[in-house]
mmCIF file of C-alpha atoms in Angstrom:
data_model
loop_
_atom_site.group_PDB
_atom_site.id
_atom_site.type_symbol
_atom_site.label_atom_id
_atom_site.label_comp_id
_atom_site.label_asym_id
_atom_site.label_seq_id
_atom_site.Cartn_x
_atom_site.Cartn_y
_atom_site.Cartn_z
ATOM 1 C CA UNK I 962 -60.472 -22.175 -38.212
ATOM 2 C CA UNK I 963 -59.850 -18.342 -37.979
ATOM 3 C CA UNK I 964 -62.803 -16.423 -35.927
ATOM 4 C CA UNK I 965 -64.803 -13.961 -37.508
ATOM 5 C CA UNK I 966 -64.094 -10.625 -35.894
ATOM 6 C CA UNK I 967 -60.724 -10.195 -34.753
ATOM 7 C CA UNK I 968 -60.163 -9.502 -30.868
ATOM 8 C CA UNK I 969 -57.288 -8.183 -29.409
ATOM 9 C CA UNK I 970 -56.555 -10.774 -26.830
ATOM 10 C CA UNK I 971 -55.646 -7.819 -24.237
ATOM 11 C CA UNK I 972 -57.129 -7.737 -20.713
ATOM 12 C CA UNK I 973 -57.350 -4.497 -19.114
ATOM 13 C CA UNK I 974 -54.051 -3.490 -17.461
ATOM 14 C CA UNK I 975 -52.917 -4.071 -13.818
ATOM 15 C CA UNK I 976 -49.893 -2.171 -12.318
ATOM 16 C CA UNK I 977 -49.045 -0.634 -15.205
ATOM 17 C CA UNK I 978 -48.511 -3.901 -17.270
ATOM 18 C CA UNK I 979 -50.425 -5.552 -20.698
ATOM 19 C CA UNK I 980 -50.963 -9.207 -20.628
ATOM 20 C CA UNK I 981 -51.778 -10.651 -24.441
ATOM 21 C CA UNK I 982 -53.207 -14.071 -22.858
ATOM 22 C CA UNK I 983 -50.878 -16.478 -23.353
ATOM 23 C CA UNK I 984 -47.625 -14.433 -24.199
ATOM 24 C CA UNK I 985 -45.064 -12.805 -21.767
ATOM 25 C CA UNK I 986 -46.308 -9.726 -19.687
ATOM 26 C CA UNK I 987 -44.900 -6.209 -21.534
ATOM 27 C CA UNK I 988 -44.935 -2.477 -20.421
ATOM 28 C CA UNK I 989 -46.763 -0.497 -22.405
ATOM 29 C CA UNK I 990 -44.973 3.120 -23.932
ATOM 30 C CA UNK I 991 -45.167 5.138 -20.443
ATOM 31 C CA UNK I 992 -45.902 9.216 -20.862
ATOM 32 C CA UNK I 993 -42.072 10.556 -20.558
ATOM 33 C CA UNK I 994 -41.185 7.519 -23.060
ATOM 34 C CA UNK I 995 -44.005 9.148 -25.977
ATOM 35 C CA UNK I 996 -42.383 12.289 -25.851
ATOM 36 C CA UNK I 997 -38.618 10.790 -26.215
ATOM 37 C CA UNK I 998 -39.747 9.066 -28.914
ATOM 38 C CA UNK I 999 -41.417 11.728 -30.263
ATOM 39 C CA UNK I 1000 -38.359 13.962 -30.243
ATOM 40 C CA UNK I 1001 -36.740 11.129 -32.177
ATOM 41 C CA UNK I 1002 -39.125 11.063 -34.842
ATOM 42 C CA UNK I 1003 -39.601 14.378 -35.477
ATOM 43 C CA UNK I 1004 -35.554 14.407 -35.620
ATOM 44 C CA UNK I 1005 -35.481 11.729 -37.977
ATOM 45 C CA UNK I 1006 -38.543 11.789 -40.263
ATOM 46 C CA UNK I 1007 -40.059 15.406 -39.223
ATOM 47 C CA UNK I 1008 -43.437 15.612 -39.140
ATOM 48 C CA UNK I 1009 -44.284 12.560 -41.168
ATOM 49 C CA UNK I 1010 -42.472 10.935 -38.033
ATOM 50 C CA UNK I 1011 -44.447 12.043 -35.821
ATOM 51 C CA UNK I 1012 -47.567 10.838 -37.505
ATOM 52 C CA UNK I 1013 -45.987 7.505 -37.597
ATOM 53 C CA UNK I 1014 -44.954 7.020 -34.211
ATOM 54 C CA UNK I 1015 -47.453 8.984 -32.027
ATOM 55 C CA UNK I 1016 -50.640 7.107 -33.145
ATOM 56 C CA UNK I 1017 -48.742 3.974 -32.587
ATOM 57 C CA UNK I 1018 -47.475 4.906 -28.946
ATOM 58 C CA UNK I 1019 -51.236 5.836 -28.015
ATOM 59 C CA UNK I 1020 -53.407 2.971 -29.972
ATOM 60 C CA UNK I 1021 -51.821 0.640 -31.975
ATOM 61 C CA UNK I 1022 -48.715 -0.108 -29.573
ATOM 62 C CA UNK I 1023 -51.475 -1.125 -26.767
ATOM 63 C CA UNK I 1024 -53.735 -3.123 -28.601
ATOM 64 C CA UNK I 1025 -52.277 -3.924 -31.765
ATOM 65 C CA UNK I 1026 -48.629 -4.241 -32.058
ATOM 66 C CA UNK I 1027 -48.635 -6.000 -28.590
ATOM 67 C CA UNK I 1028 -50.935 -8.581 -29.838
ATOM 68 C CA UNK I 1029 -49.436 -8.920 -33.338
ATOM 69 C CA UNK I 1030 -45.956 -10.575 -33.684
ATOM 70 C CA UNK I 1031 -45.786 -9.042 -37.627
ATOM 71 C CA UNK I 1032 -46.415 -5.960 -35.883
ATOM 72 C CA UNK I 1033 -44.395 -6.147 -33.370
ATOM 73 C CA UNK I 1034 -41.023 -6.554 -35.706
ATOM 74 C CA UNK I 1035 -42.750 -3.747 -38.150
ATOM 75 C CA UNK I 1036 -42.613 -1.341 -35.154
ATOM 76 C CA UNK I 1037 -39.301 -2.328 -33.832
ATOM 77 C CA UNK I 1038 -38.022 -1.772 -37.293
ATOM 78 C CA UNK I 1039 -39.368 1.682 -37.632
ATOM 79 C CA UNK I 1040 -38.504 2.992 -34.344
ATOM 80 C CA UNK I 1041 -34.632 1.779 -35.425
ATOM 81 C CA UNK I 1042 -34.965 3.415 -38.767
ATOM 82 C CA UNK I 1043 -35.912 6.860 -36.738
ATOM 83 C CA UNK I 1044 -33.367 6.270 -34.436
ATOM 84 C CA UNK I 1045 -30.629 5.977 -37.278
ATOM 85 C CA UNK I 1046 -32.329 9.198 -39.073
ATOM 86 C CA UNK I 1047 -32.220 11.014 -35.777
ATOM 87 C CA UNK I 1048 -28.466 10.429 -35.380
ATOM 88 C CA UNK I 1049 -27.551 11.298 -38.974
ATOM 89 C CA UNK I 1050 -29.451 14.459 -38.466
ATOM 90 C CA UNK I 1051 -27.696 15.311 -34.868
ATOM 91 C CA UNK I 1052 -24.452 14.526 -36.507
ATOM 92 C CA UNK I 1053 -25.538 16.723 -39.304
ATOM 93 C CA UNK I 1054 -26.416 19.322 -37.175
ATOM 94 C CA UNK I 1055 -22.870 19.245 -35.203
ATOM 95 C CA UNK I 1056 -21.252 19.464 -38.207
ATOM 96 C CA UNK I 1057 -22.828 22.347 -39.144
ATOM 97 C CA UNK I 1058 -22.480 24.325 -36.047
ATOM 98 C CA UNK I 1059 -18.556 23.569 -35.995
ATOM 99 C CA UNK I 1060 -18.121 24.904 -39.405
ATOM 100 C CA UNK I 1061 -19.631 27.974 -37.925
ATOM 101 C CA UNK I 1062 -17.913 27.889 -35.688
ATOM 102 C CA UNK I 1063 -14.918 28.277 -37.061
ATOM 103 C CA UNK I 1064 -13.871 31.336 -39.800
ATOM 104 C CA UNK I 1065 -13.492 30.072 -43.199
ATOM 105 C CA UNK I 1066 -11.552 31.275 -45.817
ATOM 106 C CA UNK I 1067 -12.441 33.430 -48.815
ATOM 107 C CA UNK I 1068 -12.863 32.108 -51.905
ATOM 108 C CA UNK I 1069 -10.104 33.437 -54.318
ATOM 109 C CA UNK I 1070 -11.664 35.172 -57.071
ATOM 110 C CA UNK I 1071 -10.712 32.069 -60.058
ATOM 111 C CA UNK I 1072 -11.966 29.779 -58.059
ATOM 112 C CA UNK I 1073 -15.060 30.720 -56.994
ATOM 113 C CA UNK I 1074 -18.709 30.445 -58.166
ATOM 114 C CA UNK I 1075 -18.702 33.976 -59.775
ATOM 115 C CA UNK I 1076 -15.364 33.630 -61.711
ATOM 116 C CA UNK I 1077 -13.462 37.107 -62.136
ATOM 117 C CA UNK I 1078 -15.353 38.317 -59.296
ATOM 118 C CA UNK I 1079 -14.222 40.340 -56.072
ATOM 119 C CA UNK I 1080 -15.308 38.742 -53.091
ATOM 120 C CA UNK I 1081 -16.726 39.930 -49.988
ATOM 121 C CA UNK I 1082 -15.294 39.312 -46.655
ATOM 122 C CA UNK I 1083 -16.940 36.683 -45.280
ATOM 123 C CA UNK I 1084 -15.663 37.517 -41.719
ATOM 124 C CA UNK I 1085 -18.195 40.872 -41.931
ATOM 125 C CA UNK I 1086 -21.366 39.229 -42.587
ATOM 126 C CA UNK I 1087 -24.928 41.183 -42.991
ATOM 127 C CA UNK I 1088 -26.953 40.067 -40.070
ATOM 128 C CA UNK I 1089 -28.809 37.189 -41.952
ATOM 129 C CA UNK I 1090 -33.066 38.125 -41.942
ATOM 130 C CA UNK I 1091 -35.799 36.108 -39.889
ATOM 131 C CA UNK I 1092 -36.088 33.516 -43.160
ATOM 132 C CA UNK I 1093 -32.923 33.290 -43.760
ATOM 133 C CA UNK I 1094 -31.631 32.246 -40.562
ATOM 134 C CA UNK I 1095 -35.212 29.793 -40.541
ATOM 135 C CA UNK I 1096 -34.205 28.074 -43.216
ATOM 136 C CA UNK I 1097 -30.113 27.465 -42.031
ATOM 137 C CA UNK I 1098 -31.964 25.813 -38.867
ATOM 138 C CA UNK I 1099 -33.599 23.443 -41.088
ATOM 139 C CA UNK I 1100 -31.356 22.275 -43.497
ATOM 140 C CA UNK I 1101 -28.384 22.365 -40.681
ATOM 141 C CA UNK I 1102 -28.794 18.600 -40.817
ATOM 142 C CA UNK I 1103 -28.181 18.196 -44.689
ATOM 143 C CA UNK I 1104 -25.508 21.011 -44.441
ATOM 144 C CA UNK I 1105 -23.739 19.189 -42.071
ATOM 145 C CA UNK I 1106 -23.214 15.925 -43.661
ATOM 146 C CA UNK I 1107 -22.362 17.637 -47.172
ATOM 147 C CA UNK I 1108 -19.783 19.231 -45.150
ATOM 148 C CA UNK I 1109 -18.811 16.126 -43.166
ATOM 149 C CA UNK I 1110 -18.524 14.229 -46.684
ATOM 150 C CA UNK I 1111 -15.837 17.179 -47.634
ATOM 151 C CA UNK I 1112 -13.601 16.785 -44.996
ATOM 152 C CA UNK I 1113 -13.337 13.401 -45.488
ATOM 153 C CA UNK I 1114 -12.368 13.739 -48.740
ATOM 154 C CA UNK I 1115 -10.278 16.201 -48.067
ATOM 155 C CA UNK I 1116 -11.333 18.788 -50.128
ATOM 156 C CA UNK I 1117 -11.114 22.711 -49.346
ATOM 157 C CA UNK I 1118 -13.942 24.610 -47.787
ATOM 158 C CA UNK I 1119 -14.323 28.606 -48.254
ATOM 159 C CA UNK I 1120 -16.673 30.945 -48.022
ATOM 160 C CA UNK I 1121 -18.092 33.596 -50.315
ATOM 161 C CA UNK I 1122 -20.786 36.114 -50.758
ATOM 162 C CA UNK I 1123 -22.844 38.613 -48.350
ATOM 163 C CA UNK I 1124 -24.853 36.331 -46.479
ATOM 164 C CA UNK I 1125 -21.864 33.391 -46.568
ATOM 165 C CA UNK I 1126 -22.442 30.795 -48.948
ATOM 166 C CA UNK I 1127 -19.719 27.788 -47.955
ATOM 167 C CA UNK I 1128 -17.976 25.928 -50.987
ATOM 168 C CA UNK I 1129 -17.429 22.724 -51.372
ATOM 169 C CA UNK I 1130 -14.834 21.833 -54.497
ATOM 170 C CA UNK I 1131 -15.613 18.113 -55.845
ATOM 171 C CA UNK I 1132 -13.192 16.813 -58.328
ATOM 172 C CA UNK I 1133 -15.856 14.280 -59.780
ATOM 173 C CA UNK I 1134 -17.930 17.290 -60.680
ATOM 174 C CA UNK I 1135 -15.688 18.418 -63.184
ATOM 175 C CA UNK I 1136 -16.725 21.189 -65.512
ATOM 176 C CA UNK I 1137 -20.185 20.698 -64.323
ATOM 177 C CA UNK I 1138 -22.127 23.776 -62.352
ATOM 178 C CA UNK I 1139 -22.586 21.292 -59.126
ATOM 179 C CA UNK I 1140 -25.658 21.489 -57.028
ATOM 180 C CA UNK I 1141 -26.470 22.013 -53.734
ATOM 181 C CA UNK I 1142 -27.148 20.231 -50.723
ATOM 182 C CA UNK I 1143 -28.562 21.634 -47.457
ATOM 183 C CA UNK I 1144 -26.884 25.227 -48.040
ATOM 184 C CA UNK I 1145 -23.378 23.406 -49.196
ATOM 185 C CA UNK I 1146 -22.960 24.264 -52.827
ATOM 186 C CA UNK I 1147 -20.749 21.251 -54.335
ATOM 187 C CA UNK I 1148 -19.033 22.751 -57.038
ATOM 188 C CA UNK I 1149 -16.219 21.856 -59.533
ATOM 189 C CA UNK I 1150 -12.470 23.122 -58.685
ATOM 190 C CA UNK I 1151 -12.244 25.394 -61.882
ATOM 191 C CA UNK I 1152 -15.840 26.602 -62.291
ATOM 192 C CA UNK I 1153 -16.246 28.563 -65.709
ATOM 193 C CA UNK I 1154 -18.804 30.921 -65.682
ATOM 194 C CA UNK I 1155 -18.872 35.192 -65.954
ATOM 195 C CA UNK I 1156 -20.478 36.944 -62.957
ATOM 196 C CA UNK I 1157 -24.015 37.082 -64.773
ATOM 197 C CA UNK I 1158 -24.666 33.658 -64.962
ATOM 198 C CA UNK I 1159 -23.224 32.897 -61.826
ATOM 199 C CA UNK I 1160 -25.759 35.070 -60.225
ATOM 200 C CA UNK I 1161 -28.496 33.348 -61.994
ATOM 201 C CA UNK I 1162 -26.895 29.921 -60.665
ATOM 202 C CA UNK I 1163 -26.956 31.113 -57.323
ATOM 203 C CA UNK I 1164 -30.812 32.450 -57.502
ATOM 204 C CA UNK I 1165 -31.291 29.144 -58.389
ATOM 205 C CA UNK I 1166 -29.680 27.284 -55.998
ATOM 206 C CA UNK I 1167 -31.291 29.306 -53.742
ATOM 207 C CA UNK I 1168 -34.571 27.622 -54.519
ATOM 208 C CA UNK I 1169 -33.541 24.501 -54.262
ATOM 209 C CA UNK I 1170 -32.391 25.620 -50.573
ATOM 210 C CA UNK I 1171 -36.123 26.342 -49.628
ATOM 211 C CA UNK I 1172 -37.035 22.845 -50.902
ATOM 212 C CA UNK I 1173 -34.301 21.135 -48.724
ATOM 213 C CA UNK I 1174 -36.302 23.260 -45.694
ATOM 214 C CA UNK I 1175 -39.186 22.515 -46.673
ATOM 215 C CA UNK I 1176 -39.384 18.611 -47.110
ATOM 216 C CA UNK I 1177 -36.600 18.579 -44.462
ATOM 217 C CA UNK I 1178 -39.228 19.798 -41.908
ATOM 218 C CA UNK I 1179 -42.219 17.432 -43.238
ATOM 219 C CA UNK I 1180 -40.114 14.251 -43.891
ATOM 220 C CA UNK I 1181 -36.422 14.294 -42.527
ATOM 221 C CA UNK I 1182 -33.430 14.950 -44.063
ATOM 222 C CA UNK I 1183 -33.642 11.909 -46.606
ATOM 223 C CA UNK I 1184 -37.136 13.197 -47.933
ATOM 224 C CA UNK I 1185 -35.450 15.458 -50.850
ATOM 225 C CA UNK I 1186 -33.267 12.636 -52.289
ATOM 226 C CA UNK I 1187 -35.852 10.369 -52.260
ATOM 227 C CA UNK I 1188 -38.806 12.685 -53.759
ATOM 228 C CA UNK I 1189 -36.437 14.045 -56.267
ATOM 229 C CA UNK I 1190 -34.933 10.512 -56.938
ATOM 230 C CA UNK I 1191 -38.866 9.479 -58.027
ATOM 231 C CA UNK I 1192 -39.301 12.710 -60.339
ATOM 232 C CA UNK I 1193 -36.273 12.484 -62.122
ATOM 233 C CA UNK I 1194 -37.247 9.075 -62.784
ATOM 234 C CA UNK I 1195 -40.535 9.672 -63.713
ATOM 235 C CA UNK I 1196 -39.874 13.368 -65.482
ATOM 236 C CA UNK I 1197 -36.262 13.650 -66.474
ATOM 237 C CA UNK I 1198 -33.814 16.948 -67.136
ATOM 238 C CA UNK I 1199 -36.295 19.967 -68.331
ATOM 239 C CA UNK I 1200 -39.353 17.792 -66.903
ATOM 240 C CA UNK I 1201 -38.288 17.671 -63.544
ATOM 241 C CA UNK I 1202 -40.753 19.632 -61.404
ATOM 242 C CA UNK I 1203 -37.985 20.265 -58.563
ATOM 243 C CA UNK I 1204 -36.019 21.831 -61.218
ATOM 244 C CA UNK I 1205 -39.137 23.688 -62.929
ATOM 245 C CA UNK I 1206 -39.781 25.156 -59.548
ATOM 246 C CA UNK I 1207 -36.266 26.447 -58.893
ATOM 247 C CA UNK I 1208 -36.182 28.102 -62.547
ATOM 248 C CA UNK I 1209 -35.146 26.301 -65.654
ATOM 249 C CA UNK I 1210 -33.407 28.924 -67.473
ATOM 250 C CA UNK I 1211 -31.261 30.027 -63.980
ATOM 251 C CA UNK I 1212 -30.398 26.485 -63.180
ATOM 252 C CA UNK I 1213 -28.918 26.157 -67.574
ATOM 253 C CA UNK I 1214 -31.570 23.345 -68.372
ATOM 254 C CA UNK I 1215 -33.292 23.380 -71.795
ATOM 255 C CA UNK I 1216 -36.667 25.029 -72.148
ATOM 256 C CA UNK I 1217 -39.840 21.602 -71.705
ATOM 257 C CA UNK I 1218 -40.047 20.123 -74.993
ATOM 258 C CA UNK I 1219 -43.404 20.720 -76.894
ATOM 259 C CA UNK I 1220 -45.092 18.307 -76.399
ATOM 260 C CA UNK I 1221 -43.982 17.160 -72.979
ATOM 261 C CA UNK I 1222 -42.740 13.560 -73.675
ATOM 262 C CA UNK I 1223 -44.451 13.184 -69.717
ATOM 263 C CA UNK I 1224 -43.671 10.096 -67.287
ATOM 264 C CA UNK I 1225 -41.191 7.553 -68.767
ATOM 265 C CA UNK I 1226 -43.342 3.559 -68.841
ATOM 266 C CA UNK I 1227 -40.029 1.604 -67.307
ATOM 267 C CA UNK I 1228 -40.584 4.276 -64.135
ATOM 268 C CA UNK I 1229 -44.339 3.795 -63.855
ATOM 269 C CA UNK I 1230 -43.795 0.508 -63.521
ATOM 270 C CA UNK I 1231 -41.118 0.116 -61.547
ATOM 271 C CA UNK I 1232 -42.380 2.721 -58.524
ATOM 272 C CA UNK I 1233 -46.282 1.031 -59.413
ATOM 273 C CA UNK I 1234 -43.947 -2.402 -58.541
ATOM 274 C CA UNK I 1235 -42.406 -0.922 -55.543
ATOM 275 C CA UNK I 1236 -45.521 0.595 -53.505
ATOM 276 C CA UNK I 1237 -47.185 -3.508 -54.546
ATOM 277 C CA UNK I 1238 -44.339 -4.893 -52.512
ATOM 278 C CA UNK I 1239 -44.615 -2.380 -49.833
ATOM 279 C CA UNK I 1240 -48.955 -3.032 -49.437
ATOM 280 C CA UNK I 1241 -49.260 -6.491 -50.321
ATOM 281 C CA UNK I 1242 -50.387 -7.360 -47.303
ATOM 282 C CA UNK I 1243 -52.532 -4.322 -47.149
ATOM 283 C CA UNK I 1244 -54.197 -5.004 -50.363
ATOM 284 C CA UNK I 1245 -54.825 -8.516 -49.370
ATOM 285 C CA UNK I 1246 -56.871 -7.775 -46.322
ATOM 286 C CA UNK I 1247 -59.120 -4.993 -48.399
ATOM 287 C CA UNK I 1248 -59.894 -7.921 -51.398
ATOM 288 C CA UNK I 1249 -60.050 -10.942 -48.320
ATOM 289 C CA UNK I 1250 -62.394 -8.507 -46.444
ATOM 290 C CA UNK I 1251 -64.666 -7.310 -49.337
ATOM 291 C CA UNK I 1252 -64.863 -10.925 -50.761
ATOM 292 C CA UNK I 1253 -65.816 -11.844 -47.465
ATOM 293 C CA UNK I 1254 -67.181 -8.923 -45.592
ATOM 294 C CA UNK I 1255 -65.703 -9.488 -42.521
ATOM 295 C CA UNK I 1256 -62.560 -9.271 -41.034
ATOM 296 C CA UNK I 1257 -60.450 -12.646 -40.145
ATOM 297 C CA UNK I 1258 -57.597 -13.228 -38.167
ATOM 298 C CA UNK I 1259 -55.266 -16.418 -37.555
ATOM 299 C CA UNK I 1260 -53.460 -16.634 -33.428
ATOM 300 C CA UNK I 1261 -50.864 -14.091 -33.213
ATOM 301 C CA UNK I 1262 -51.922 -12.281 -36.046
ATOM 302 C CA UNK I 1263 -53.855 -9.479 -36.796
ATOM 303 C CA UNK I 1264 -56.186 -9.457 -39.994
ATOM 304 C CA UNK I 1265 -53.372 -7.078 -42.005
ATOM 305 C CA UNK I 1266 -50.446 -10.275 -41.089
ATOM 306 C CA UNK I 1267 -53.150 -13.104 -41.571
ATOM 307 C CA UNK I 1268 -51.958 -15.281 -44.206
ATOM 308 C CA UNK I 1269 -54.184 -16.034 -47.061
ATOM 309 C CA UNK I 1270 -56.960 -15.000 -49.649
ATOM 310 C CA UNK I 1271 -59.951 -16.675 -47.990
#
């Protein structure tokens, strides 16, 4: 029968070890071993990494996740997930810093983003200001791997404007304006557009650049995809709020319809489906504990990973 109240079955350590009873002896995270791993998360999820890993090396890890075998995979698999979005992020980052490295190319006026246009050397730079130079720090790591992605399809890199803006010509893209990723514009080979709208485009793009800082720096480089995979989901084309914020008319998109048709029912339900999977077990121990009003706990569990309604 489970107990009650759950206890950690932890005795006070000796000699710098944890012993969970019955179970093997383990080290607990030591100080120099927090701070690695906090480097990691913040490289890998930002600061939403470091709220997941910190509290976990101080309290959970300890008393917890040493006493929980559930927990103690759950932990091993986010500290490998963080790991894996810390080294696409340093790869992103070397990328980036080689293609500065190295002088690019100018764009040739009828291929460029501003069609017709003349193009300033982009060997003579303007010294880029404080923000500017902020926000190529943080989206280095998306940069980079747009970039990366180009040379391996072998596609031609150039640069263009006064600060550089690099190019990146995608076949699949077509006739269509591209987008941006990092500060990598993805464009079309033969983009068709007069100097006007291009300037629009880029003023837009732009925008979108601050966003890739911005949820760069609180979630990691894959925070953008994902957040704008759920809107345009949820809020498609016009409705998209990523798209709102960087300027509908600059980006081309049609003006919101009136009325706004609002979220789409298949997305509800399938992101409503997703974050069920994801807290089942969570939402089991709330209705298990306020049926019961106390918190149980089978051996080797804790009362999260304990099986069961009742």
């Amino acid at each position: 029968m489970p107990s009650t109240r759950w206890r950690t079955p932890l005795r006070e350590p000796q000699n710098g070890l944890v012993d969970d009873g019955a179970g093997p002896r383990r080290r607990p995270t030591s100080g120099p071993m927090r701070v690695v791993w906090a480097l990691v998360a913040f490289a890998g999820a930002g600061v939403l990494g470091l709220l997941l890993v910190l509290p976990r090396s101080r309290h959970l890890r300890p008393r917890r996740v040493l006493a929980c075998d559930l927990c103690q995979r759950r932990h091993r698999r986010l500290l490998a997930a963080m790991v894996v979005l810390a080294l696409l992020s340093v790869v992103g980052v070397g990328l980036r810093v080689s293609q500065r490295a190295r002088a690019l190319p100018a764009c040739l006026a009828p291929t460029s983003i501003a069609e017709g246009r003349s193009v300033t050397d982009p060997l003579m730079p303007a010294p880029a200001p404080l923000r500017s130079r902020v926000r190529s720090l943080l989206t280095a790591p998306a940069s980079g791997l747009a970039l990366g992605f180009a040379e391996l399809q072998g596609r031609g890199l150039c640069s263009v404007g006064d600060p550089q803006i690099t190019l990146v010509f995608i076949p699949a893209a077509k006739d269509l304006n591209g987008g941006v990723v990092g500060e990598v514009f993805l464009a079309s080979p033969t983009p068709r557009m007069n100097p006007i709208r291009a300037e629009l485009l880029a003023r837009h793009e732009s925008r979108h650049v601050d966003q890739w800082a911005v949820l760069t720096l609180v979630g990691g480089v894959a925070l953008l995809p994902l957040a704008y995979l759920v809107d345009e989901t949820l809020f498609p084309v016009s409705e998209n709020h990523f798209e709102q914020s960087a300027g509908l008319d600059e980006g081309g998109y049609p003006p919101v319809p009136d009325p706004p048709v609002g979220p789409r029912g298949w997305a509800i339900a399938l992101w409503a489906g997703v974050l069920l999977v994801l807290a089942r077990r969570r939402i089991r121990w709330a209705v298990r504990t306020a049926v019961r009003r106390r918190s149980t706990h089978t051996e080797g569990r804790c009362p999260v990973h304990t099986p069961g309604w009742r």
